[in-house]
Amino acid sequence: GGLGAPLPPEAAAPSAADRLAVGLGPEFVAWLRTLTYADFCSEAEAVAASLREEEAKQRGGKEGGAVGREVAEQGQEGRPPRAAAAAASPSKKATAPPPPPPPPVSASLPALSPWQERHALCALQAVPELDELRFVLCPRRMRDRLFWACYFRLARGRLPEGALEPGAAAPALSPQGLLAELALAEGA
């Protein structure tokens, strides 16, 4: 799976039954239309903080972990603050090269379950505003995997029980939904 590729313009919208099978009822769709760039950016900060806490627990509380810096150190236009400052005022002296970038937050995130992948595809097809928001955010502000981690954290109280479990199975789709999914897979 994976949702890295943009949706092809000819992708058919999922049927009402397919949307309901993945938790995309009218109230949820209306809520999706209210999500903003700022919602995802703040949630990305929360995801990074959560990953840093988890990393610290695994190390026994010691400081200095690399997880989460992708978001925490973002400067203007996605550059780390030191790189942004160096670009703004170049020095006459040669300086040591910057340290290698930390591993991206997305490297620490679990993959989407089959249910989440199906939900995400249906959501992108049913709500063009979500696809536009994803286009604006990925990859300039965050990687696709982080976008979906933020999305499912924002939506967690609104989704069916068990939907966010790691092995959640994808619901059955109508023949029309299966054809739309097949068209997406061939377009990717």
One Martini backbone bead per residue (centre of mass of N, CA, C, O) as a GRO file, in nm:
protein
  188
    1GLY     BB    1   0.100   0.033  -0.013
    2GLY     BB    2   0.009   0.363  -0.016
    3LEU     BB    3  -0.019   0.750  -0.055
    4GLY     BB    4   0.196   0.923  -0.229
    5ALA     BB    5   0.012   0.959  -0.459
    6PRO     BB    6  -0.180   1.128  -0.643
    7LEU     BB    7  -0.480   1.172  -0.754
    8PRO     BB    8  -0.654   1.098  -1.009
    9PRO     BB    9  -0.893   1.275  -1.180
   10GLU     BB   10  -1.065   0.997  -1.259
   11ALA     BB   11  -1.146   0.937  -0.982
   12ALA     BB   12  -1.388   0.788  -0.825
   13ALA     BB   13  -1.632   0.827  -0.623
   14PRO     BB   14  -1.752   0.702  -0.359
   15SER     BB   15  -1.990   0.550  -0.230
   16ALA     BB   16  -2.198   0.570   0.032
   17ALA     BB   17  -2.137   0.283   0.137
   18ASP     BB   18  -1.826   0.311   0.133
   19ARG     BB   19  -1.807   0.550   0.323
   20LEU     BB   20  -1.948   0.412   0.567
   21ALA     BB   21  -1.747   0.164   0.592
   22VAL     BB   22  -1.511   0.407   0.670
   23GLY     BB   23  -1.656   0.653   0.839
   24LEU     BB   24  -1.801   0.857   0.601
   25GLY     BB   25  -2.004   1.049   0.707
   26PRO     BB   26  -2.154   1.351   0.698
   27GLU     BB   27  -2.019   1.461   0.961
   28PHE     BB   28  -1.728   1.386   0.891
   29VAL     BB   29  -1.707   1.541   0.625
   30ALA     BB   30  -1.765   1.817   0.749
   31TRP     BB   31  -1.519   1.811   0.935
   32LEU     BB   32  -1.298   1.782   0.718
   33ARG     BB   33  -1.361   2.071   0.591
   34THR     BB   34  -1.226   2.219   0.862
   35LEU     BB   35  -0.951   2.159   0.802
   36THR     BB   36  -0.614   2.275   0.853
   37TYR     BB   37  -0.296   2.361   0.838
   38ALA     BB   38  -0.269   2.418   1.145
   39ASP     BB   39  -0.369   2.146   1.246
   40PHE     BB   40  -0.133   1.980   1.125
   41CYS     BB   41   0.105   2.132   1.252
   42SER     BB   42   0.025   2.086   1.550
   43GLU     BB   43   0.010   1.776   1.531
   44ALA     BB   44   0.305   1.735   1.451
   45GLU     BB   45   0.415   1.835   1.721
   46ALA     BB   46   0.272   1.615   1.892
   47VAL     BB   47   0.400   1.372   1.757
   48ALA     BB   48   0.692   1.446   1.819
   49ALA     BB   49   0.662   1.454   2.128
   50SER     BB   50   0.568   1.163   2.160
   51LEU     BB   51   0.825   1.035   2.034
   52ARG     BB   52   1.025   1.154   2.236
   53GLU     BB   53   0.907   1.022   2.487
   54GLU     BB   54   0.937   0.731   2.390
   55GLU     BB   55   1.243   0.744   2.351
   56ALA     BB   56   1.311   0.817   2.646
   57LYS     BB   57   1.193   0.562   2.774
   58GLN     BB   58   1.382   0.364   2.616
   59ARG     BB   59   1.648   0.524   2.746
   60GLY     BB   60   1.572   0.617   3.049
   61GLY     BB   61   1.546   0.954   3.018
   62LYS     BB   62   1.739   1.046   2.814
   63GLU     BB   63   1.882   1.276   2.633
   64GLY     BB   64   1.918   1.324   2.265
   65GLY     BB   65   1.717   1.266   2.058
   66ALA     BB   66   1.606   1.247   1.708
   67VAL     BB   67   1.322   1.226   1.738
   68GLY     BB   68   1.127   1.504   1.600
   69ARG     BB   69   1.313   1.722   1.450
   70GLU     BB   70   1.168   1.769   1.185
   71VAL     BB   71   0.964   1.960   1.335
   72ALA     BB   72   1.112   2.118   1.570
   73GLU     BB   73   1.342   2.246   1.347
   74GLN     BB   74   1.164   2.415   1.185
   75GLY     BB   75   1.189   2.661   0.966
   76GLN     BB   76   1.202   2.854   0.729
   77GLU     BB   77   1.098   2.676   0.465
   78GLY     BB   78   1.202   2.395   0.615
   79ARG     BB   79   1.450   2.497   0.759
   80PRO     BB   80   1.681   2.498   0.958
   81PRO     BB   81   1.779   2.758   1.150
   82ARG     BB   82   2.081   2.762   1.068
   83ALA     BB   83   2.033   2.764   0.760
   84ALA     BB   84   1.866   3.023   0.754
   85ALA     BB   85   2.084   3.208   0.877
   86ALA     BB   86   2.307   3.150   0.667
   87ALA     BB   87   2.143   3.253   0.422
   88ALA     BB   88   2.104   3.550   0.533
   89SER     BB   89   2.427   3.546   0.665
   90PRO     BB   90   2.703   3.528   0.525
   91SER     BB   91   3.016   3.423   0.582
   92LYS     BB   92   3.362   3.464   0.536
   93LYS     BB   93   3.397   3.209   0.685
   94ALA     BB   94   3.467   2.895   0.707
   95THR     BB   95   3.264   2.623   0.786
   96ALA     BB   96   3.141   2.368   0.915
   97PRO     BB   97   2.958   2.128   0.848
   98PRO     BB   98   2.672   2.020   0.897
   99PRO     BB   99   2.496   1.808   1.039
  100PRO     BB  100   2.324   1.554   1.000
  101PRO     BB  101   2.024   1.470   0.963
  102PRO     BB  102   1.771   1.356   1.109
  103PRO     BB  103   1.551   1.143   1.139
  104PRO     BB  104   1.251   1.111   1.045
  105VAL     BB  105   0.953   1.088   1.189
  106SER     BB  106   0.830   0.881   0.982
  107ALA     BB  107   1.025   0.641   1.063
  108SER     BB  108   0.852   0.599   1.352
  109LEU     BB  109   0.602   0.523   1.201
  110PRO     BB  110   0.342   0.350   1.141
  111ALA     BB  111   0.173   0.181   0.937
  112LEU     BB  112  -0.095   0.145   0.767
  113SER     BB  113  -0.376   0.004   0.767
  114PRO     BB  114  -0.607  -0.124   0.566
  115TRP     BB  115  -0.829   0.058   0.675
  116GLN     BB  116  -0.678   0.330   0.653
  117GLU     BB  117  -0.627   0.322   0.351
  118ARG     BB  118  -0.922   0.311   0.264
  119HIS     BB  119  -1.012   0.566   0.407
  120ALA     BB  120  -0.814   0.763   0.273
  121LEU     BB  121  -0.908   0.722  -0.018
  122CYS     BB  122  -1.203   0.801   0.030
  123ALA     BB  123  -1.148   1.083   0.147
  124LEU     BB  124  -1.001   1.200  -0.102
  125GLN     BB  125  -1.245   1.152  -0.297
  126ALA     BB  126  -1.479   1.300  -0.118
  127VAL     BB  127  -1.249   1.536  -0.027
  128PRO     BB  128  -1.086   1.776  -0.193
  129GLU     BB  129  -0.969   1.946   0.044
  130LEU     BB  130  -0.780   1.723   0.148
  131ASP     BB  131  -0.609   1.692  -0.106
  132GLU     BB  132  -0.513   1.990  -0.106
  133LEU     BB  133  -0.379   1.988   0.172
  134ARG     BB  134  -0.178   1.763   0.107
  135PHE     BB  135  -0.038   1.913  -0.125
  136VAL     BB  136   0.067   2.150   0.055
  137LEU     BB  137   0.222   1.970   0.281
  138CYS     BB  138   0.323   1.764   0.058
  139PRO     BB  139   0.663   1.767   0.136
  140ARG     BB  140   0.735   2.047   0.263
  141ARG     BB  141   0.628   2.005   0.574
  142MET     BB  142   0.554   1.691   0.523
  143ARG     BB  143   0.515   1.375   0.526
  144ASP     BB  144   0.283   1.150   0.444
  145ARG     BB  145   0.294   0.980   0.704
  146LEU     BB  146   0.248   1.226   0.892
  147PHE     BB  147  -0.019   1.318   0.783
  148TRP     BB  148  -0.171   1.051   0.864
  149ALA     BB  149  -0.111   1.063   1.163
  150CYS     BB  150  -0.257   1.329   1.208
  151TYR     BB  151  -0.531   1.258   1.097
  152PHE     BB  152  -0.588   1.014   1.298
  153ARG     BB  153  -0.562   1.187   1.553
  154LEU     BB  154  -0.787   1.392   1.487
  155ALA     BB  155  -1.010   1.142   1.427
  156ARG     BB  156  -1.028   0.929   1.665
  157GLY     BB  157  -1.322   1.019   1.795
  158ARG     BB  158  -1.481   0.969   1.492
  159LEU     BB  159  -1.423   0.674   1.475
  160PRO     BB  160  -1.451   0.364   1.470
  161GLU     BB  161  -1.417   0.109   1.656
  162GLY     BB  162  -1.091  -0.027   1.577
  163ALA     BB  163  -0.971   0.140   1.330
  164LEU     BB  164  -0.671   0.198   1.482
  165GLU     BB  165  -0.575  -0.068   1.465
  166PRO     BB  166  -0.305  -0.222   1.330
  167GLY     BB  167  -0.498  -0.481   1.197
  168ALA     BB  168  -0.717  -0.348   1.046
  169ALA     BB  169  -0.952  -0.433   0.838
  170ALA     BB  170  -1.080  -0.407   0.539
  171PRO     BB  171  -1.354  -0.322   0.398
  172ALA     BB  172  -1.596  -0.390   0.204
  173LEU     BB  173  -1.671  -0.331  -0.131
  174SER     BB  174  -1.805  -0.230  -0.388
  175PRO     BB  175  -1.770  -0.266  -0.716
  176GLN     BB  176  -1.717   0.038  -0.759
  177GLY     BB  177  -1.496   0.062  -0.538
  178LEU     BB  178  -1.301  -0.148  -0.657
  179LEU     BB  179  -1.258   0.001  -0.927
  180ALA     BB  180  -1.147   0.262  -0.806
  181GLU     BB  181  -0.906   0.129  -0.661
  182LEU     BB  182  -0.779   0.007  -0.914
  183ALA     BB  183  -0.733   0.276  -1.061
  184LEU     BB  184  -0.541   0.386  -0.846
  185ALA     BB  185  -0.325   0.162  -0.860
  186GLU     BB  186  -0.259   0.207  -1.166
  187GLY     BB  187  -0.183   0.522  -1.133
  188ALA     BB  188   0.073   0.470  -0.920
   0.00000   0.00000   0.00000
